Coordinates of C-alpha atoms in Angstrom, one line a residue:
M1 CA -49.2 34.7 7.1
Q2 CA -48.6 38.4 6.1
Q3 CA -47.1 39.0 2.7
P4 CA -43.3 39.7 2.3
S5 CA -44.2 42.9 0.5
I6 CA -45.3 44.4 3.8
I7 CA -41.8 44.1 5.3
L8 CA -40.1 45.1 2.0
T9 CA -42.3 48.2 1.8
I10 CA -41.4 49.1 5.4
L11 CA -37.7 48.6 4.7
S12 CA -38.0 50.7 1.5
K13 CA -39.5 53.6 3.5
L14 CA -36.7 53.3 6.1
V15 CA -34.1 53.5 3.3
A16 CA -35.8 56.6 1.8
D17 CA -35.7 58.2 5.3
N18 CA -32.0 57.3 5.8
K19 CA -32.9 55.1 8.8
I20 CA -31.2 52.0 7.3
R21 CA -28.8 51.4 4.4
A22 CA -29.9 50.5 0.9
L23 CA -27.6 47.4 1.4
D24 CA -29.8 46.2 4.3
Y25 CA -32.9 46.5 2.1
Q26 CA -31.3 44.7 -0.9
F27 CA -30.1 41.9 1.3
A28 CA -33.7 41.3 2.5
R29 CA -34.8 41.3 -1.2
F30 CA -32.2 38.7 -1.9
I31 CA -33.4 36.5 1.0
A32 CA -37.0 37.0 -0.2
Q33 CA -36.1 35.0 -3.3
H34 CA -35.5 32.0 -1.1
D35 CA -37.9 32.5 1.8
A36 CA -40.8 34.9 1.7
N37 CA -41.5 34.7 5.5
P38 CA -41.8 38.4 6.6
W39 CA -40.1 37.6 9.9
V40 CA -37.2 36.0 8.0
L41 CA -36.9 39.2 5.9
L42 CA -37.0 41.4 8.9
A43 CA -34.2 39.2 10.6
S44 CA -32.1 39.4 7.5
A45 CA -32.4 43.2 7.2
L46 CA -31.7 43.6 10.9
T47 CA -28.6 41.4 10.7
S48 CA -27.2 43.4 7.8
Y49 CA -28.1 46.7 9.6
Q50 CA -26.3 45.6 12.8
S51 CA -23.2 44.6 10.9
G52 CA -23.1 48.1 9.5
L53 CA -22.9 49.4 13.1
G54 CA -19.9 47.1 13.8
H55 CA -21.8 44.2 15.4
V56 CA -20.7 40.7 14.5
C57 CA -24.2 39.3 15.1
V58 CA -27.6 40.2 16.4
D59 CA -28.0 39.2 20.0
T60 CA -31.7 38.7 20.2
S61 CA -31.6 38.6 24.0
R62 CA -30.8 42.3 23.9
L63 CA -33.3 43.3 21.2
S64 CA -36.2 44.0 23.6
R65 CA -34.0 46.5 25.5
Q66 CA -32.9 48.5 22.4
P67 CA -34.9 50.1 19.6
I68 CA -35.2 48.3 16.3
F69 CA -33.1 50.0 13.6
G70 CA -32.3 52.7 16.2
L71 CA -35.9 54.1 15.9
L72 CA -37.8 56.0 18.5
D73 CA -40.9 54.4 20.0
R74 CA -43.2 56.7 18.0
E75 CA -41.2 56.0 14.8
V76 CA -41.6 52.2 15.4
A77 CA -45.3 52.7 15.7
L78 CA -45.4 54.7 12.5
Y79 CA -43.2 52.5 10.3
F80 CA -44.5 49.2 11.6
A81 CA -48.2 50.2 11.7
D82 CA -49.0 47.4 9.2
F83 CA -46.7 44.9 10.9
P84 CA -47.2 45.5 14.7
L85 CA -44.3 44.3 16.9
A86 CA -45.5 42.7 20.1
S87 CA -43.4 42.6 23.2
N88 CA -42.1 39.1 22.3
W89 CA -41.2 40.0 18.7
P90 CA -37.4 39.1 19.2
Q91 CA -38.4 35.6 20.2
Q92 CA -40.8 35.2 17.3
L93 CA -38.1 36.5 14.9
L94 CA -35.6 34.0 16.2
E95 CA -38.0 31.1 16.0
Q96 CA -39.2 31.8 12.5
L97 CA -35.6 32.3 11.2
S98 CA -34.4 29.1 13.0
A99 CA -36.9 27.1 10.9
S100 CA -35.9 28.7 7.6
A101 CA -33.7 27.2 4.9
V102 CA -31.8 30.6 4.6
Q103 CA -29.9 29.8 7.8
G104 CA -27.6 27.0 8.4
T105 CA -24.1 25.7 7.5
N106 CA -24.3 26.6 3.8
A107 CA -26.8 29.4 4.1
P108 CA -26.4 33.2 4.1
L109 CA -27.4 33.4 7.8
T110 CA -26.8 31.1 10.8
V111 CA -28.4 31.0 14.2
V112 CA -26.3 30.0 17.2
K113 CA -28.1 29.9 20.5
Q114 CA -29.7 33.4 20.6
R115 CA -27.5 35.0 18.1
I116 CA -28.0 35.6 14.4
Y117 CA -24.9 35.9 12.2
L118 CA -24.1 36.6 8.6
Q119 CA -22.5 33.3 7.6
R120 CA -19.1 34.9 6.9
Y121 CA -18.9 36.5 10.3
W122 CA -19.8 33.3 12.0
Q123 CA -17.0 31.6 10.1
F124 CA -14.5 34.4 11.0
E125 CA -15.5 34.1 14.7
Q126 CA -15.1 30.3 14.7
Q127 CA -11.6 30.6 13.0
I128 CA -10.5 33.2 15.6
C129 CA -11.9 31.1 18.5
A130 CA -10.2 27.9 17.3
F131 CA -6.8 29.7 16.9
L132 CA -6.9 31.2 20.4
T133 CA -8.1 28.0 22.2
Q134 CA -5.5 25.9 20.4
R135 CA -2.7 28.3 21.2
A136 CA -3.8 28.9 24.8
V137 CA -2.8 25.4 25.9
H138 CA 0.8 25.8 24.7
F139 CA 2.5 26.9 28.0
N140 CA 6.3 26.4 27.8
P141 CA 7.8 27.9 31.0
Q142 CA 11.6 28.2 31.2
A143 CA 14.1 29.5 33.7
I144 CA 14.4 33.1 32.5
R145 CA 15.1 34.9 35.8
P146 CA 18.7 35.8 35.0
L147 CA 17.7 37.3 31.7
L148 CA 14.8 39.2 33.3
E149 CA 17.2 40.6 35.9
S150 CA 19.5 41.8 33.2
L151 CA 16.7 43.7 31.4
F152 CA 14.7 45.1 34.4
K153 CA 15.8 47.1 37.5
P154 CA 14.9 45.6 40.9
S155 CA 11.4 46.7 42.1
N156 CA 9.6 46.3 45.4
D157 CA 6.2 46.8 43.7
I158 CA 5.0 44.5 40.9
D159 CA 6.6 45.5 37.6
W160 CA 3.9 44.7 35.2
Q161 CA 6.2 45.2 32.2
Q162 CA 8.4 42.4 33.6
V163 CA 5.3 40.2 34.2
A164 CA 4.2 40.8 30.6
V165 CA 7.6 39.8 29.2
A166 CA 7.6 36.7 31.3
I167 CA 4.1 35.6 30.2
A168 CA 4.8 36.3 26.5
S169 CA 8.1 34.3 26.7
A170 CA 6.2 31.2 27.8
Q171 CA 3.0 31.5 25.8
Q172 CA 2.5 30.8 22.1
F173 CA -0.1 33.5 22.1
S174 CA -0.2 36.5 24.4
V175 CA -1.8 39.9 24.8
I176 CA -0.1 43.0 26.3
S177 CA -2.7 45.7 26.9
G178 CA -2.0 49.1 28.4
G179 CA -3.2 52.7 28.4
P180 CA -1.1 55.6 27.1
G181 CA 2.4 55.9 28.5
T182 CA 2.4 52.5 30.2
G183 CA 5.4 51.4 28.1
K184 CA 4.0 48.9 25.6
T185 CA 6.8 49.6 23.2
T186 CA 9.5 49.4 25.9
T187 CA 8.0 46.1 27.1
V188 CA 7.9 44.5 23.7
T189 CA 11.4 45.6 22.9
K190 CA 12.7 44.0 26.1
L191 CA 10.6 40.9 25.2
L192 CA 12.4 40.7 21.8
A193 CA 15.8 41.1 23.5
L194 CA 14.9 38.2 25.9
L195 CA 13.6 36.0 23.1
V196 CA 16.7 36.6 21.0
Q197 CA 18.9 35.6 23.9
M198 CA 16.8 32.6 24.7
H199 CA 17.1 31.5 21.1
Q200 CA 20.9 31.9 21.2
Q201 CA 21.1 29.8 24.4
Q202 CA 19.0 27.1 22.9
R203 CA 21.1 26.9 19.8
Q204 CA 24.3 26.7 21.9
Q205 CA 22.9 23.9 23.9
Q206 CA 21.9 22.0 20.7
N207 CA 25.3 22.5 19.2
Q208 CA 26.9 21.1 22.3
Q209 CA 24.7 18.1 22.3
Q210 CA 25.3 17.3 18.6
S211 CA 28.7 16.5 17.3
Q212 CA 27.9 17.1 13.7
H213 CA 28.5 20.4 12.0
Q214 CA 25.5 22.7 12.4
S215 CA 24.4 25.1 9.7
Q216 CA 24.8 28.8 10.6
D217 CA 21.8 30.1 12.6
K218 CA 20.3 33.2 11.1
G219 CA 18.4 34.0 14.3
L220 CA 14.8 34.5 14.9
K221 CA 12.6 35.7 12.1
I222 CA 10.7 38.6 13.7
E223 CA 8.0 40.7 12.1
L224 CA 6.5 43.9 13.4
V225 CA 3.1 44.9 12.0
A226 CA 0.2 47.3 12.6
P227 CA -3.2 47.8 10.9
T228 CA -2.4 51.1 9.1
G229 CA 0.7 52.7 7.5
K230 CA 0.5 55.5 10.0
A231 CA 0.5 53.1 13.0
A232 CA 3.3 51.1 11.5
A233 CA 5.4 54.2 11.0
R234 CA 5.0 55.2 14.6
L235 CA 5.8 51.6 15.7
T236 CA 9.0 51.8 13.6
E237 CA 10.0 55.1 15.2
S238 CA 9.2 54.0 18.8
I239 CA 10.9 50.6 18.5
S240 CA 14.0 52.2 17.1
G241 CA 14.2 54.5 20.0
A242 CA 13.6 51.7 22.5
I243 CA 16.3 49.5 21.0
D244 CA 18.8 52.3 21.5
K245 CA 18.0 52.4 25.2
L246 CA 18.3 48.7 25.8
D247 CA 21.1 47.7 28.2
V248 CA 22.2 44.7 26.1
D249 CA 25.2 44.0 23.8
D250 CA 25.1 45.5 20.4
D251 CA 25.0 42.1 18.7
I252 CA 21.7 41.5 20.5
K253 CA 20.4 44.8 19.4
A254 CA 21.3 44.1 15.8
L255 CA 19.1 41.0 15.8
I256 CA 16.0 43.0 16.8
P257 CA 14.2 44.5 13.8
S258 CA 12.8 48.1 14.0
A259 CA 11.1 48.4 10.6
A260 CA 7.4 47.7 10.8
S261 CA 4.9 47.1 8.0
T262 CA 1.2 46.9 7.6
I263 CA -0.7 43.7 8.1
H264 CA -1.9 43.8 4.5
R265 CA 1.6 44.0 3.2
L266 CA 2.7 41.1 5.4
L267 CA -0.1 38.9 4.2
G268 CA 0.4 39.9 0.6
V269 CA -2.5 41.6 -1.1
I270 CA -3.8 40.1 -4.3
P271 CA -5.1 42.8 -6.7
K272 CA -8.9 43.0 -7.0
R273 CA -9.4 40.1 -4.5
T274 CA -10.2 40.0 -0.8
A275 CA -8.0 37.0 -0.3
F276 CA -4.3 37.2 0.6
K277 CA -1.2 35.4 -0.7
H278 CA -0.5 34.0 2.8
N279 CA -3.2 31.8 4.3
Q280 CA -3.8 28.5 5.9
D281 CA -2.2 26.6 3.0
N282 CA 0.6 29.1 2.6
P283 CA 1.5 30.3 6.1
L284 CA 3.9 33.1 7.0
H285 CA 7.5 32.1 7.6
V286 CA 7.8 34.0 10.9
D287 CA 9.1 32.9 14.3
V288 CA 7.8 35.9 16.3
L289 CA 5.0 38.2 15.2
I290 CA 4.3 41.5 17.0
V291 CA 1.0 43.1 16.2
D292 CA 0.6 46.7 17.4
E293 CA -2.7 48.7 17.7
A294 CA -4.6 45.4 17.8
S295 CA -7.8 47.1 18.9
M296 CA -8.1 48.6 15.4
I297 CA -8.3 45.2 13.7
D298 CA -11.7 44.1 12.6
I299 CA -13.0 40.5 12.7
S300 CA -12.3 39.7 9.0
L301 CA -8.7 40.9 9.0
M302 CA -8.0 39.2 12.3
A303 CA -9.3 36.0 11.0
A304 CA -7.2 36.3 7.9
L305 CA -4.1 37.0 10.0
F306 CA -4.6 34.1 12.4
C307 CA -5.3 31.7 9.5
A308 CA -1.9 32.7 7.9
I309 CA 0.1 32.0 11.1
A310 CA 2.3 28.9 11.2
P311 CA 1.9 26.5 14.2
H312 CA 5.4 27.4 15.6
T313 CA 4.9 31.2 15.4
K314 CA 4.8 33.1 18.7
V315 CA 2.1 35.8 18.4
I316 CA 1.9 38.9 20.6
L317 CA -0.9 41.4 20.3
L318 CA -0.4 45.0 21.7
G319 CA -3.1 47.5 22.3
D320 CA -5.3 49.4 24.6
K321 CA -8.4 47.4 25.5
D322 CA -10.3 50.6 26.4
Q323 CA -9.9 52.4 23.1
L324 CA -12.4 52.5 20.2
A325 CA -13.0 49.3 18.4
S326 CA -12.3 48.8 14.7
V327 CA -14.2 50.8 12.2
E328 CA -15.5 47.6 10.5
A329 CA -17.3 44.8 12.3
G330 CA -16.0 43.3 15.5
A331 CA -14.2 44.2 18.7
V332 CA -11.8 41.2 18.7
F333 CA -9.1 42.7 20.9
A334 CA -11.6 43.8 23.5
D335 CA -13.4 40.4 23.4
I336 CA -10.1 38.7 24.1
C337 CA -9.3 41.0 26.9
Q338 CA -12.6 40.1 28.6
G339 CA -10.4 37.5 30.4
L340 CA -9.1 40.5 32.5
V341 CA -11.8 40.2 35.1
N342 CA -12.7 43.6 36.6
G343 CA -9.7 45.0 34.8
Q344 CA -7.2 42.6 36.6
P345 CA -5.3 39.5 35.4
N346 CA -6.9 36.2 36.3
Y347 CA -3.9 33.7 36.3
D348 CA -4.2 30.1 37.6
Q349 CA -2.1 28.8 40.5
A350 CA 0.5 27.3 38.2
M351 CA 1.1 30.6 36.3
R352 CA 1.2 32.6 39.6
Q353 CA 3.8 30.2 41.0
W354 CA 6.0 30.3 37.9
L355 CA 5.8 34.1 37.8
A356 CA 6.8 34.3 41.5
E357 CA 9.8 32.0 40.8
Q358 CA 11.0 34.1 37.8
T359 CA 10.1 37.6 38.8
S360 CA 9.8 37.4 42.7
F361 CA 6.4 39.1 42.4
A362 CA 3.5 37.6 44.2
I363 CA 0.4 38.1 42.2
E364 CA -2.7 37.5 44.1
Q365 CA -5.6 35.4 42.9
N366 CA -8.4 37.4 41.2
T367 CA -11.2 36.7 43.6
S368 CA -13.7 38.4 41.3
A369 CA -13.3 35.6 38.7
Q370 CA -15.4 32.5 38.9
Q371 CA -13.0 30.4 36.9
T372 CA -9.7 30.6 35.0
T373 CA -9.4 29.4 31.4
P374 CA -6.1 28.7 29.6
L375 CA -6.4 31.9 27.6
S376 CA -6.6 33.9 30.9
N377 CA -2.9 33.0 31.4
S378 CA -2.0 34.7 28.1
L379 CA -3.2 38.2 29.1
A380 CA -0.9 40.9 30.5
L381 CA -2.1 44.3 31.6
L382 CA 0.4 47.2 32.1
Q383 CA -1.0 49.2 35.0
K384 CA 1.5 52.0 35.6
S385 CA 1.6 55.1 33.4
Y386 CA 5.1 56.6 33.0
R387 CA 3.7 59.5 31.0
F388 CA 0.9 60.8 33.2
D389 CA 1.8 61.1 36.9
A390 CA -0.3 62.5 39.8
N391 CA 0.2 66.0 38.5
S392 CA -1.2 65.2 35.0
G393 CA -4.6 66.5 34.2
I394 CA -4.7 64.4 31.0
G395 CA -4.1 61.2 33.1
A396 CA -6.8 62.2 35.6
L397 CA -9.3 63.1 32.9
A398 CA -8.7 59.9 30.9
K399 CA -9.1 57.8 34.0
A400 CA -12.4 59.6 34.9
V401 CA -13.8 59.0 31.5
N402 CA -12.6 55.4 31.2
H403 CA -14.1 54.5 34.6
S404 CA -17.3 56.5 34.0
D405 CA -16.5 58.3 37.2
I406 CA -18.8 61.3 36.8
G407 CA -17.8 62.9 40.1
A408 CA -14.1 62.8 39.1
L409 CA -15.0 64.0 35.6
Q410 CA -16.8 67.1 36.9
S411 CA -14.2 68.0 39.5
V412 CA -11.1 67.4 37.4
W413 CA -11.4 70.9 35.9
Q414 CA -11.2 72.6 39.3
Q415 CA -8.1 70.9 40.5
G416 CA -5.6 73.3 39.0
F417 CA -4.2 71.1 36.3
N418 CA -2.3 73.2 33.7
D419 CA -2.5 70.6 30.9
I420 CA -6.3 70.4 30.4
E421 CA -8.9 73.1 29.8
L422 CA -12.7 72.9 29.3
Y423 CA -14.5 75.5 27.1
P424 CA -18.3 75.5 27.2
L425 CA -19.8 76.1 23.8
N426 CA -21.1 79.6 22.9
E427 CA -21.4 81.8 19.9
Q428 CA -17.7 82.6 19.9
S429 CA -16.7 78.9 20.1
P430 CA -16.3 78.2 16.4
Q431 CA -14.1 81.2 15.9
A432 CA -12.0 80.3 19.0
I433 CA -11.5 76.8 17.8
V434 CA -10.4 77.9 14.4
Q435 CA -8.0 80.5 15.9
M436 CA -6.5 77.9 18.3
A437 CA -6.0 75.6 15.3
V438 CA -4.3 78.4 13.3
N439 CA -1.9 79.0 16.2
G440 CA -1.2 75.2 16.5
Y441 CA -0.4 74.8 12.9
E442 CA 1.6 78.0 12.4
D443 CA 5.1 76.5 13.1
Y444 CA 4.9 73.6 10.7
L445 CA 3.4 75.9 7.9
R446 CA 6.3 78.4 8.2
A447 CA 8.8 75.6 8.1
A448 CA 7.1 74.0 5.1
K449 CA 7.9 77.0 2.9
T450 CA 11.7 76.7 3.5
V451 CA 12.1 72.9 2.8
Q452 CA 15.2 72.0 0.9
T453 CA 16.4 68.6 2.2
E454 CA 15.0 65.4 3.4
Q455 CA 15.9 66.4 6.9
D456 CA 13.8 69.5 6.5
V457 CA 10.9 67.3 5.4
E458 CA 11.2 65.1 8.5
Q459 CA 11.2 68.3 10.6
V460 CA 8.0 69.5 9.0
L461 CA 6.2 66.2 9.5
A462 CA 7.3 66.2 13.1
L463 CA 6.1 69.7 13.6
F464 CA 2.7 68.8 12.2
N465 CA 2.4 66.1 14.8
Q466 CA 2.7 68.6 17.6
F467 CA -0.9 69.7 17.3
Q468 CA -4.2 68.1 16.0
L469 CA -7.8 69.2 16.0
L470 CA -10.1 66.2 16.6
T471 CA -13.9 65.9 16.2
P472 CA -16.3 62.9 16.3
L473 CA -18.3 64.2 13.3
R474 CA -18.0 65.0 9.7
G475 CA -21.0 67.4 9.4
G476 CA -22.2 70.3 11.4
Q477 CA -20.4 73.5 12.6
Y478 CA -18.2 71.3 14.8
G479 CA -17.6 68.7 12.2
L480 CA -14.5 68.3 10.2
E481 CA -15.9 69.5 6.9
Q482 CA -16.8 73.0 8.1
L483 CA -13.8 73.2 10.5
N484 CA -11.3 72.3 7.7
Q485 CA -12.9 75.0 5.4
R486 CA -12.8 77.7 8.1
I487 CA -9.2 76.9 9.2
E488 CA -8.0 76.9 5.6
Q489 CA -9.7 80.3 5.0
R490 CA -8.2 81.8 8.2
L491 CA -4.7 80.5 7.2
K492 CA -5.1 82.3 3.9
N493 CA -6.0 85.5 5.7
F494 CA -2.9 85.2 7.8
N495 CA -0.7 84.5 4.7
L496 CA 0.3 81.2 6.2
I497 CA -0.8 79.4 3.0
D498 CA -0.6 80.9 -0.5
S499 CA -4.0 80.8 -2.3
R500 CA -2.2 81.6 -5.6
Q501 CA -0.8 78.1 -5.5
G502 CA -4.2 76.6 -6.0
V503 CA -5.5 73.4 -4.4
W504 CA -2.0 71.9 -3.9
Y505 CA -0.5 74.8 -2.0
I506 CA 2.7 74.3 0.0
G507 CA 1.8 73.1 3.5
R508 CA -1.5 71.4 2.7
P509 CA -2.0 68.3 4.9
V510 CA -3.9 65.5 3.3
M511 CA -5.2 62.2 4.7
I512 CA -5.6 59.2 2.5
S513 CA -9.1 57.7 2.6
S514 CA -8.7 54.5 0.5
N515 CA -6.0 51.9 0.3
D516 CA -3.5 51.8 -2.6
H517 CA -1.5 48.7 -2.1
A518 CA 0.6 49.3 -5.2
Q519 CA 1.9 52.6 -3.8
Q520 CA 1.8 51.4 -0.2
L521 CA -0.5 54.3 0.8
F522 CA -3.3 53.3 3.2
N523 CA -6.5 54.7 4.7
G524 CA -5.4 57.1 7.5
D525 CA -1.9 57.9 6.2
I526 CA -1.1 61.6 6.4
G527 CA 1.1 63.5 3.9
I528 CA 2.0 67.2 3.4
V529 CA 2.5 69.1 0.2
L530 CA 6.1 70.5 0.3
P531 CA 8.6 71.8 -2.3
D532 CA 10.2 69.1 -4.4
I533 CA 13.6 68.7 -2.8
D534 CA 14.9 67.2 -6.1
T535 CA 14.0 70.2 -8.2
P536 CA 17.1 72.2 -9.0
V537 CA 17.2 75.7 -7.5
G538 CA 15.8 78.3 -9.9
E539 CA 13.5 75.9 -11.7
P540 CA 9.7 75.9 -11.2
N541 CA 8.8 73.9 -8.2
K542 CA 5.2 72.6 -8.1
G543 CA 5.6 70.5 -5.0
R544 CA 5.0 66.9 -4.1
V545 CA 3.2 65.2 -1.3
Y546 CA 5.6 63.7 1.3
F547 CA 4.7 60.8 3.6
K548 CA 6.6 58.9 6.3
M549 CA 6.1 55.3 5.2
A550 CA 5.6 52.3 7.5
D551 CA 9.3 51.5 7.5
G552 CA 10.2 55.0 8.6
N553 CA 11.5 56.2 5.2
I554 CA 10.3 59.4 3.6
K555 CA 8.6 59.1 0.2
S556 CA 7.0 61.6 -2.1
F557 CA 4.2 61.4 -4.6
L558 CA 2.8 63.6 -7.4
P559 CA -0.6 64.9 -6.2
S560 CA -2.2 63.4 -9.3
R561 CA -1.0 59.9 -8.2
L562 CA -2.7 59.9 -4.8
P563 CA -5.7 57.7 -4.0
S564 CA -8.8 59.5 -2.6
H565 CA -7.9 61.9 0.1
D566 CA -9.1 64.9 2.2
T567 CA -7.6 68.0 3.7
V568 CA -6.8 67.2 7.4
Y569 CA -6.5 70.2 9.6
A570 CA -9.3 68.6 11.5
M571 CA -9.6 64.8 11.6
T572 CA -12.2 62.4 13.2
I573 CA -11.3 60.8 16.4
H574 CA -11.7 57.4 14.7
K575 CA -9.0 58.3 12.2
S576 CA -6.7 59.5 15.0
Q577 CA -6.2 56.0 16.3
G578 CA -2.6 54.9 16.0
S579 CA -1.4 58.5 16.3
E580 CA -0.1 60.7 19.1
F581 CA 0.2 64.5 19.3
D582 CA 1.7 66.9 21.8
H583 CA -1.4 69.0 21.9
V584 CA -4.9 67.9 21.1
L585 CA -7.8 70.2 20.6
M586 CA -11.1 68.4 20.7
A587 CA -14.5 69.8 19.6
L588 CA -17.7 67.9 20.5
P589 CA -21.2 68.9 19.2
E590 CA -23.8 70.9 21.2
Q591 CA -26.1 67.8 21.6
W592 CA -25.3 64.2 22.6
S593 CA -25.8 61.4 20.2
G594 CA -25.2 57.7 20.3
L595 CA -21.9 58.2 18.5
L596 CA -20.5 59.9 21.6
T597 CA -19.3 57.2 24.0
K598 CA -16.7 56.9 26.7
E599 CA -14.5 54.9 24.4
L600 CA -14.6 57.7 21.8
I601 CA -13.8 60.4 24.3
Y602 CA -11.1 58.3 26.0
T603 CA -9.4 57.7 22.6
G604 CA -9.4 61.4 21.7
I605 CA -8.0 62.4 25.1
T606 CA -5.3 59.8 25.0
R607 CA -4.0 61.0 21.6
A608 CA -2.4 63.9 23.6
K609 CA 1.0 63.7 25.3
K610 CA 1.2 67.2 26.8
R611 CA -2.1 69.1 26.5
V612 CA -5.8 68.7 25.9
D613 CA -8.2 71.6 25.2
L614 CA -11.8 70.4 25.0
F615 CA -14.8 72.5 23.6
T616 CA -18.0 70.9 24.8
P617 CA -21.0 71.4 27.1
L618 CA -20.2 69.6 30.4
A619 CA -23.6 67.9 30.1
V620 CA -22.7 66.4 26.7
L621 CA -19.3 65.2 28.0
T622 CA -21.0 63.7 31.1
K623 CA -23.6 61.8 29.1
A624 CA -20.9 60.5 26.7
T625 CA -18.9 59.3 29.7
R626 CA -21.9 57.3 30.9
S627 CA -22.4 55.7 27.5
Q628 CA -20.4 52.6 26.6
T629 CA -19.9 51.1 23.2
V630 CA -21.4 47.6 22.9
R631 CA -20.5 45.3 20.0
D632 CA -22.5 42.1 19.9
S633 CA -20.5 39.0 19.3
G634 CA -20.2 35.5 20.7
L635 CA -16.4 35.4 20.9
A636 CA -15.9 36.4 24.6
D637 CA -18.5 33.8 25.7
A638 CA -16.9 31.1 23.6
L639 CA -13.5 31.9 25.1
Y640 CA -14.3 32.3 28.7
L641 CA -17.7 30.7 29.5

């Protein structure tokens, strides 16, 4: 057998050439202390490498169709000259690792069927799968038609919002997925109104049946959470608006909470530990848990959340199944939504009959599905956009990208839509992008200089959200680093920011890049440097950084107290998840790379409510639209096969 040093030498060269991470190499070195088999070392490095790309496991059945470590064929021949990989190398790798002591129940790796997992990811996947399969069998249908009729207007067509509310009322776990403008917030607010009224009716019935004095009912304990502070703040704002529009009594509205928090805050962060205060042994005391932007939740956080949920708690996940997956490993929300066969619900006969009785909507059987599992009955898909109608270019563009419809993608620009524009890249493009950004940010920067009250602060934060420049990259002339520098310089030239104020000039937007649980500032939160509204008039005012917190309140911080952060005139599309802007300007690079996928483009486009300007070669946009993000895991198979 070849010496382990051969593989370690190859891995060392790959690290030096930035083909893999140092972590991947060091993990292989650690494994070498327990098993020197070169195939085992290669498997360990590859599993670590794949996790860095967001995969939960290595699916060896796909390895022969994809380049190892993302290398070109000629690079594979060069790096692996001393360890040639035959055509059956994935099978050999799997067989050698399966016989090793470094894989198994109490080992760093585990092999399940044709998949190789880091042990912790396998445990996370098992915990999530167990939670979902146990919850899926708890179907508790009740007569809710009168309540539904009080919350929804009559409709001849299927009202998918009403269907979603009905399903979530009967299931212990449910998912409500929908694209932009489909009314996820409206739906969940009506769901909460229905659940509150159902709870009141149940308590009244119990009190009538029991002659003894009943303790005062405090109502349902409802929690609203999101993965980031920014997403939680937006959930707070949107829920508050939706509650005001509900056609229910004020006493019902009063029982529906509007303040959201982050998942981390709900679970209770323990300083300097990855564990949380709430877990399987100390579950959350919650009756109904609403989790927004669930597509952003990685496998480790989802497992921690599910483990902390009490048996009686009703859980509803909200999100868009077609958006980008989490930054860290896993695509849990998308895996769960695999039960939507060909993008359509797949309910069994009993569920379809009950829905017809309660809503009067006849939902046809999904003939594309081979079978229906209990979890399939927990999935609701909102299919009508109330934001983008037939006259919306943004809606047409998002649909073309999401469906990989190249014909529609190429023709959408010639259909006379006035809310989208495509700009091919040329020598003037960087300057044009910067000038468009300056125009977009001018209003908030002028307002920033005159801030005196908290109301003024809220106005500036709202004005900032009217426009955002998005890019998929950090480096390059269309990456956020150069764009931020150029925009900042142009703003100085136009006297929209004052360079004499130094780094912390009035109007500077900053994005937090690491979590600070003590101050409740989280990765992705955006604040703006503004005059300190508590500084008396006439005294020196050095400014503070103002944020809208998860609960909707405004809070300011000294610049020196902020965790790591960056200027954010331009932000990555990944960091824009959980946000919405009136006008989005998106800049893609001159050449396609594997980072550019339809999920990324779709996510960027759907951040916009009113207008999208896109700088990119049409060929790059077309190739990105053909490219789909794949995250290897075994969760979908475990749930639906």
